[in-house]
């Protein structure tokens, strides 16, 4: 939905024009998976899909929330009494942002909010971060809080971790808040330092496809927790704060020290090699050799499938079919156990690849995937 439509819908709903309209995008992670809770490197870029919110301030403490994507009308809360709850609903995300802002001492005295999003939910494309960041940016602007983007992202992460109760790293919110059009964001999740890396695919005759498998395997939450715990155990056994502290050059020695801890050894190998893959992709893009990142993406998939073990048959099929049909590289993206894969391809091969992926899913009797192009797009911004 466009900015004007969101503005008009707000006016109809609340009987007055909004003070402004903002947007924040979903994201795809190009490389650097399961590294963010190991203090490592990630490299997301923003999608053209985004959450758009029309917002006005209130002075009476009332928080009114409405999403055109959810049944059930306006939800009214009191911003003075917000507290993390156990039963999470969609309103927990925007309410959590207001809570996090107020907790940090910012005088947010209520708001009327109407939003609409084109980010598919639960596809590993971060519809939740888009929702949080658009609200944080809007309130930050209206209440003139002067918060830098990285800090907005931190507050949104806190909203999701503490208020919503979902353990996520800092990547999604930072991507939505800080990405720039035609770039991928090289982010060090330890100190939050970041660098915009030129990633203009179209100019090089390339495309990046997203294959949303439309599946979410039920055990994903518990498995995420197990991987996190395994990584923490690896760091403890190796005597470092986080696996990020194992240099790639020391990997073999570190693995040898882990003795018969087979599972931990696999997790450590993934995280350390994945950080190195992010650095290789950055170097290749900065030297202008975009095609050469393909094999690095594919290596990343093998590592997630065989060492970290977070892939699933649908993701493997999307990757294998793409490579067999001539893609330059492909890998699962996001946490795994469903969600989406990305495929780097020559522009000329897009139709052939899309057809091959769709046919392979039909043959395997999997749910039909949604295949679309991901153009590196702008981060969060004010539209009106
Ligand atoms: P992801 O971030 O990968 O899409 P999450 O489970 O983290 O998946 O977040 C999805 C949740 O975010 C939805 O279940 C819903 O509660 C909330 N959400 C996302 N987009 C919207 C929207 N447009 N309107 C209302 N709630 C939304
Ligand atoms: Mg999310």
Coordinates of C-alpha atoms and ligand atoms in Angstrom, one line a residue:
X1 CA 0.0 0.0 0.0
X2 CA 1.4 3.4 -0.9
X3 CA 2.0 6.3 1.5
X4 CA -1.1 8.2 0.3
X5 CA -3.4 5.3 0.9
X6 CA -2.0 4.7 4.4
X7 CA -2.5 8.4 5.1
X8 CA -6.1 8.3 3.8
X9 CA -6.9 5.1 5.7
X10 CA -5.6 6.8 8.9
X11 CA -7.8 9.9 8.3
X12 CA -10.8 7.7 7.8
X13 CA -10.1 5.6 10.9
X14 CA -9.2 8.4 13.4
X15 CA -11.1 11.4 11.8
X16 CA -8.0 13.6 11.4
X17 CA -4.9 13.7 9.1
X18 CA -1.8 12.0 10.5
X19 CA 1.2 14.2 11.4
X20 CA 3.3 12.1 9.0
X21 CA 3.9 8.8 7.2
X22 CA 7.0 6.6 7.5
X23 CA 8.3 3.4 6.1
X24 CA 10.8 0.7 7.1
X25 CA 11.8 -2.3 4.9
X26 CA 12.1 -6.0 5.4
X27 CA 15.6 -7.5 4.7
X28 CA 17.4 -10.4 3.2
X29 CA 20.7 -11.5 4.7
X30 CA 23.2 -12.0 1.8
X31 CA 25.7 -13.8 4.0
X32 CA 26.6 -14.2 7.7
X33 CA 24.0 -16.6 9.2
X34 CA 23.8 -17.6 12.9
X35 CA 26.8 -15.3 13.5
X36 CA 24.9 -12.4 15.1
X37 CA 24.6 -14.1 18.5
X38 CA 28.3 -15.0 18.3
X39 CA 29.4 -11.4 18.1
X40 CA 30.2 -11.9 14.4
X41 CA 29.6 -10.4 11.0
X42 CA 26.4 -10.1 9.0
X43 CA 25.6 -8.6 5.6
X44 CA 21.9 -7.9 5.0
X45 CA 20.3 -5.6 2.4
X46 CA 16.9 -4.0 2.5
X47 CA 14.0 -5.3 0.4
X48 CA 11.6 -3.1 -1.6
X49 CA 8.9 -4.7 0.7
X50 CA 8.2 -2.4 3.6
X51 CA 5.9 -1.5 6.5
X52 CA 4.3 1.9 6.1
X53 CA 2.8 3.7 9.2
X54 CA 0.8 6.9 9.5
X55 CA 1.3 8.3 13.0
X56 CA 0.1 11.2 15.2
X57 CA 1.2 12.1 18.7
X58 CA -1.3 12.1 21.6
X59 CA -0.8 13.8 25.0
X60 CA -3.3 11.8 27.1
X61 CA -1.2 8.6 27.3
X62 CA -3.5 6.6 25.0
X63 CA -2.0 4.4 22.4
X64 CA -4.3 3.4 19.5
X65 CA -3.0 0.7 17.1
X66 CA -4.5 -0.5 13.8
X67 CA -3.1 -2.7 11.0
X68 CA -4.8 -3.1 7.7
X69 CA -3.3 -6.6 7.5
X70 CA -4.9 -7.9 10.7
X71 CA -8.7 -8.5 11.4
X72 CA -10.1 -6.9 14.5
X73 CA -10.2 -3.1 14.3
X74 CA -8.4 -0.6 16.5
X75 CA -6.7 -1.8 19.7
X76 CA -6.5 0.8 22.5
X77 CA -3.8 0.6 25.2
X78 CA -2.4 2.9 27.8
X79 CA 1.2 3.9 27.2
X80 CA 1.6 4.5 31.0
X81 CA 0.9 0.9 32.0
X82 CA 2.6 -1.1 29.3
X83 CA 4.5 -4.1 30.6
X84 CA 5.9 -7.2 28.9
X85 CA 3.2 -9.9 28.8
X86 CA 3.2 -13.6 28.1
X87 CA 0.5 -13.7 25.5
X88 CA 2.0 -12.0 22.5
X89 CA -0.2 -10.6 19.6
X90 CA 0.7 -8.3 16.7
X91 CA 0.2 -5.3 18.9
X92 CA 3.1 -6.5 21.2
X93 CA 5.5 -5.2 18.5
X94 CA 4.5 -1.6 18.3
X95 CA 3.5 -1.5 22.0
X96 CA 7.0 -2.9 22.8
X97 CA 8.6 -0.1 20.9
X98 CA 6.7 2.5 22.9
X99 CA 7.6 0.6 26.1
X100 CA 11.3 0.5 25.2
X101 CA 11.3 4.2 24.3
X102 CA 9.7 5.1 27.7
X103 CA 12.0 2.7 29.6
X104 CA 14.9 4.6 28.1
X105 CA 13.5 7.8 29.5
X106 CA 12.0 9.3 26.3
X107 CA 8.7 11.1 27.0
X108 CA 6.4 9.4 24.6
X109 CA 2.9 10.3 25.7
X110 CA 0.7 8.3 23.4
X111 CA 0.0 7.9 19.7
X112 CA -2.5 7.1 17.0
X113 CA -1.0 4.6 14.6
X114 CA -2.3 3.0 11.4
X115 CA 0.0 0.7 9.5
X116 CA 0.1 -1.6 6.5
X117 CA 3.0 -3.8 5.3
X118 CA 4.1 -5.6 2.1
X119 CA 6.7 -7.7 3.9
X120 CA 5.5 -11.3 4.0
X121 CA 5.2 -12.5 7.6
X122 CA 7.1 -15.5 8.9
X123 CA 9.1 -15.9 5.7
X124 CA 12.5 -15.0 7.3
X125 CA 12.3 -11.6 5.7
X126 CA 11.9 -9.7 9.0
X127 CA 8.4 -8.3 8.9
X128 CA 8.7 -7.9 12.7
X129 CA 11.7 -5.6 12.5
X130 CA 10.1 -3.6 9.7
X131 CA 7.1 -3.1 12.0
X132 CA 9.2 -2.1 15.0
X133 CA 11.6 0.2 13.1
X134 CA 8.8 2.1 11.3
X135 CA 7.1 2.9 14.7
X136 CA 10.4 3.8 16.4
X137 CA 11.5 6.1 13.6
X138 CA 8.0 7.8 13.5
X139 CA 7.9 8.4 17.2
X140 CA 11.6 9.4 17.3
X141 CA 10.9 12.1 14.6
X142 CA 7.6 13.3 16.1
X143 CA 8.9 13.5 19.7
X144 CA 12.2 15.0 18.4
X145 CA 14.2 12.4 20.3
X146 CA 17.3 12.9 18.2
X147 CA 18.2 9.2 18.3
X148 CA 20.8 7.9 15.8
X149 CA 19.7 5.0 13.6
X150 CA 21.8 2.4 15.4
X151 CA 20.2 3.3 18.7
X152 CA 16.7 3.1 17.3
X153 CA 17.7 -0.5 16.2
X154 CA 18.9 -1.3 19.7
X155 CA 15.6 -0.1 21.2
X156 CA 13.6 -2.2 18.7
X157 CA 15.7 -5.2 19.5
X158 CA 15.0 -4.7 23.2
X159 CA 11.2 -4.4 22.4
X160 CA 11.4 -7.7 20.6
X161 CA 13.6 -9.5 23.1
X162 CA 12.0 -8.3 26.3
X163 CA 8.5 -7.1 25.5
X164 CA 7.5 -9.5 22.8
X165 CA 9.7 -12.2 24.3
X166 CA 11.5 -13.3 21.0
X167 CA 15.2 -13.9 21.3
X168 CA 16.7 -12.3 18.2
X169 CA 20.0 -10.7 17.5
X170 CA 20.6 -7.1 16.3
X171 CA 20.8 -7.7 12.6
X172 CA 17.2 -7.4 11.5
X173 CA 16.5 -4.0 13.2
X174 CA 19.8 -2.6 12.1
X175 CA 19.2 -3.6 8.5
X176 CA 15.8 -2.0 8.4
X177 CA 17.0 1.2 10.1
X178 CA 20.4 1.6 8.4
X179 CA 20.4 0.0 4.9
X180 CA 20.9 2.2 1.8
X181 CA 19.6 1.7 -1.7
X182 CA 22.1 -0.2 -4.0
X183 CA 24.1 -1.4 -1.0
X184 CA 24.5 -4.2 1.4
X185 CA 25.3 -3.4 5.0
X186 CA 28.5 -5.0 6.4
X187 CA 27.7 -5.0 10.2
X188 CA 30.0 -6.0 13.0
X189 CA 27.4 -7.2 15.6
X190 CA 30.0 -6.8 18.5
X191 CA 30.6 -3.1 18.3
X192 CA 27.8 -2.2 15.7
X193 CA 30.3 -0.6 13.4
X194 CA 29.0 -0.7 9.9
X195 CA 30.0 -0.1 6.3
X196 CA 27.8 0.4 3.2
X197 CA 29.1 -2.0 0.5
X198 CA 28.1 -1.2 -3.1
X199 CA 25.7 -4.0 -4.3
X200 CA 24.1 -2.8 -7.6
X201 CA 23.2 -6.0 -9.2
X202 CA 21.2 -4.7 -12.2
X203 CA 24.2 -2.6 -13.4
X204 CA 26.2 -5.8 -13.7
X205 CA 23.5 -7.8 -15.5
X206 CA 22.8 -9.8 -12.3
X207 CA 19.7 -10.6 -10.3
X208 CA 19.1 -11.9 -6.8
X209 CA 16.0 -14.1 -6.5
X210 CA 14.2 -14.8 -3.2
X211 CA 12.5 -18.2 -3.0
X212 CA 10.0 -18.1 -0.2
X213 CA 9.3 -21.8 0.5
X214 CA 6.2 -20.9 2.4
X215 CA 7.1 -23.5 5.1
X216 CA 7.9 -23.0 8.7
X217 CA 8.8 -26.2 10.5
X218 CA 7.3 -26.2 14.0
X219 CA 10.5 -27.1 15.9
X220 CA 12.4 -24.0 14.7
X221 CA 12.2 -22.1 18.0
X222 CA 13.6 -24.9 20.2
X223 CA 16.3 -25.7 17.6
X224 CA 17.4 -22.1 17.5
X225 CA 17.9 -22.2 21.3
X226 CA 19.9 -25.4 21.1
X227 CA 22.2 -23.9 18.5
X228 CA 22.7 -20.8 20.6
X229 CA 23.5 -22.9 23.7
X230 CA 25.9 -25.1 21.6
X231 CA 27.8 -22.0 20.4
X232 CA 28.0 -20.7 24.0
X233 CA 29.4 -24.0 25.1
X234 CA 32.0 -23.9 22.3
X235 CA 33.1 -20.4 23.3
X236 CA 33.4 -21.5 27.0
X237 CA 35.4 -24.7 26.1
X238 CA 37.7 -22.6 24.0
X239 CA 38.1 -19.9 26.6
X240 CA 36.8 -17.0 24.5
X241 CA 34.0 -14.5 25.1
X242 CA 32.3 -15.4 21.8
X243 CA 33.1 -17.6 18.8
X244 CA 33.9 -14.4 16.9
X245 CA 37.2 -14.4 18.8
X246 CA 38.5 -17.6 17.1
X247 CA 40.5 -16.3 14.1
X248 CA 40.0 -18.4 10.9
X249 CA 43.7 -19.2 10.9
X250 CA 43.3 -20.9 14.3
X251 CA 40.3 -22.9 13.4
X252 CA 42.0 -26.3 13.0
X253 CA 43.8 -25.9 16.3
X254 CA 40.5 -24.9 18.0
X255 CA 38.6 -27.9 16.5
X256 CA 41.4 -30.2 17.7
X257 CA 41.0 -28.8 21.2
X258 CA 37.3 -29.7 21.2
X259 CA 38.2 -33.4 21.4
X260 CA 35.1 -35.6 21.2
X261 CA 32.6 -32.8 21.3
X262 CA 31.4 -33.6 17.8
X263 CA 28.3 -31.4 17.8
X264 CA 30.0 -28.4 19.3
X265 CA 32.8 -28.8 16.8
X266 CA 30.4 -28.6 13.9
X267 CA 28.8 -25.5 15.3
X268 CA 32.1 -23.8 15.8
X269 CA 33.3 -24.7 12.3
X270 CA 30.2 -23.1 10.8
X271 CA 30.4 -19.9 12.8
X272 CA 34.2 -19.4 12.2
X273 CA 34.0 -20.2 8.5
X274 CA 30.8 -18.1 8.1
X275 CA 32.5 -15.0 9.5
X276 CA 35.3 -15.6 7.1
X277 CA 32.8 -15.9 4.2
X278 CA 31.3 -12.5 5.1
X279 CA 34.8 -11.0 4.9
X280 CA 35.5 -12.7 1.5
X281 CA 32.2 -11.4 0.1
X282 CA 33.0 -7.9 1.3
X283 CA 36.4 -8.0 -0.4
X284 CA 35.0 -9.4 -3.6
X285 CA 32.2 -6.8 -3.8
X286 CA 34.7 -4.0 -3.0
X287 CA 36.9 -5.2 -5.8
X288 CA 34.0 -5.2 -8.2
X289 CA 33.9 -9.0 -8.7
X290 CA 30.3 -9.6 -7.9
X291 CA 29.9 -12.8 -9.8
X292 CA 32.6 -14.4 -7.7
X293 CA 30.5 -14.2 -4.6
X294 CA 28.2 -17.0 -6.0
X295 CA 30.4 -19.9 -4.9
X296 CA 30.9 -18.3 -1.4
X297 CA 27.1 -18.2 -1.0
X298 CA 26.9 -21.9 -2.0
X299 CA 29.6 -22.8 0.5
X300 CA 27.6 -21.0 3.2
X301 CA 24.6 -23.2 2.4
X302 CA 26.6 -26.4 2.7
X303 CA 27.9 -25.3 6.0
X304 CA 24.4 -24.5 7.3
X305 CA 23.1 -27.8 6.0
X306 CA 25.9 -30.1 7.1
X307 CA 27.6 -28.4 10.1
X308 CA 25.0 -26.2 11.6
X309 CA 22.1 -28.4 10.5
X310 CA 19.4 -25.8 10.1
X311 CA 18.3 -26.4 6.5
X312 CA 15.3 -28.5 5.5
X313 CA 14.3 -30.4 2.3
X314 CA 12.5 -27.4 0.8
X315 CA 15.5 -25.1 1.2
X316 CA 17.9 -27.8 -0.1
X317 CA 15.7 -28.4 -3.1
X318 CA 15.5 -24.7 -3.9
X319 CA 19.3 -24.4 -3.7
X320 CA 20.1 -27.6 -5.6
X321 CA 17.6 -26.9 -8.4
X322 CA 19.0 -23.4 -8.8
X323 CA 22.6 -24.6 -9.1
X324 CA 21.7 -27.4 -11.5
X325 CA 19.8 -24.8 -13.7
X326 CA 22.9 -22.5 -13.9
X327 CA 22.7 -20.1 -10.9
X328 CA 26.0 -18.5 -9.9
X329 CA 25.3 -19.3 -6.2
X330 CA 22.5 -20.1 -3.8
X331 CA 21.9 -20.5 -0.1
X332 CA 19.2 -20.6 2.6
X333 CA 18.8 -17.2 4.3
X334 CA 17.5 -16.5 7.8
X335 CA 17.3 -18.8 10.7
X336 CA 16.4 -21.9 8.7
X337 CA 13.9 -24.8 9.1
X338 CA 11.8 -23.1 6.4
X339 CA 11.6 -19.5 5.3
X340 CA 13.5 -18.4 2.2
X341 CA 16.5 -19.1 0.0
X342 CA 18.4 -16.6 -2.2
X343 CA 19.7 -17.3 -5.7
X344 CA 22.3 -15.2 -7.5
X345 CA 21.8 -15.4 -11.3
X346 CA 22.5 -13.8 -14.6
X347 CA 19.6 -11.6 -15.6
X348 CA 19.1 -13.7 -18.8
X349 CA 18.5 -16.9 -16.7
X350 CA 15.8 -15.6 -14.4
X351 CA 12.9 -17.1 -16.2
X352 CA 14.5 -20.5 -16.7
X353 CA 15.5 -20.7 -13.0
X354 CA 12.1 -19.6 -11.7
X355 CA 10.4 -22.3 -13.8
X356 CA 12.9 -24.9 -12.8
X357 CA 12.4 -24.1 -9.1
X358 CA 8.6 -24.1 -9.4
X359 CA 8.6 -27.4 -11.3
X360 CA 10.9 -29.1 -8.8
X361 CA 8.6 -28.1 -5.9
X362 CA 5.6 -29.5 -7.8
X363 CA 7.4 -32.8 -8.6
X364 CA 8.3 -33.1 -4.9
X365 CA 4.7 -32.3 -3.9
X366 CA 5.9 -29.4 -1.8
X367 CA 3.8 -26.2 -1.3
X368 CA 4.3 -24.0 -4.3
X369 CA 7.1 -21.5 -3.5
X370 CA 6.9 -17.7 -4.1
X371 CA 9.8 -16.5 -6.2
X372 CA 10.5 -12.8 -6.4
X373 CA 13.4 -10.5 -7.2
X374 CA 15.2 -8.7 -4.4
X375 CA 16.5 -5.3 -5.4
X376 CA 18.8 -3.7 -2.7
X377 CA 16.5 -0.9 -1.5
X378 CA 16.5 2.0 0.9
X379 CA 16.3 1.7 4.7
X380 CA 13.7 3.3 6.9
X381 CA 12.6 6.9 6.0
X382 CA 9.9 9.5 6.3
X383 CA 7.6 9.5 3.3
X384 CA 5.2 12.4 4.0
Ligands
LIG1 P1 9.4 -12.5 10.4 O1 9.9 -11.3 11.1 O2 10.4 -13.4 9.9 O3 8.4 -12.1 9.3 P2 8.2 -13.0 13.0 O4 7.5 -14.1 13.6 O5 9.5 -12.5 13.6 O6 8.5 -13.3 11.5 O7 7.2 -11.7 13.0 C1 5.9 -11.9 12.4 C2 4.9 -11.2 13.3 O8 5.0 -9.8 13.2 C3 3.5 -11.5 12.8 O9 3.0 -12.7 13.4 C4 2.7 -10.3 13.4 O10 2.5 -10.5 14.8 C5 3.8 -9.2 13.3 N1 3.5 -8.5 12.0 C6 4.3 -8.4 10.9 N2 3.7 -7.6 9.9 C7 2.6 -7.2 10.4 C8 1.5 -6.3 9.9 N3 1.6 -5.8 8.7 N4 0.5 -6.1 10.8 C9 0.4 -6.6 12.0 N5 1.3 -7.4 12.5 C10 2.4 -7.7 11.8
LIG2 MG1 11.1 -11.4 12.9

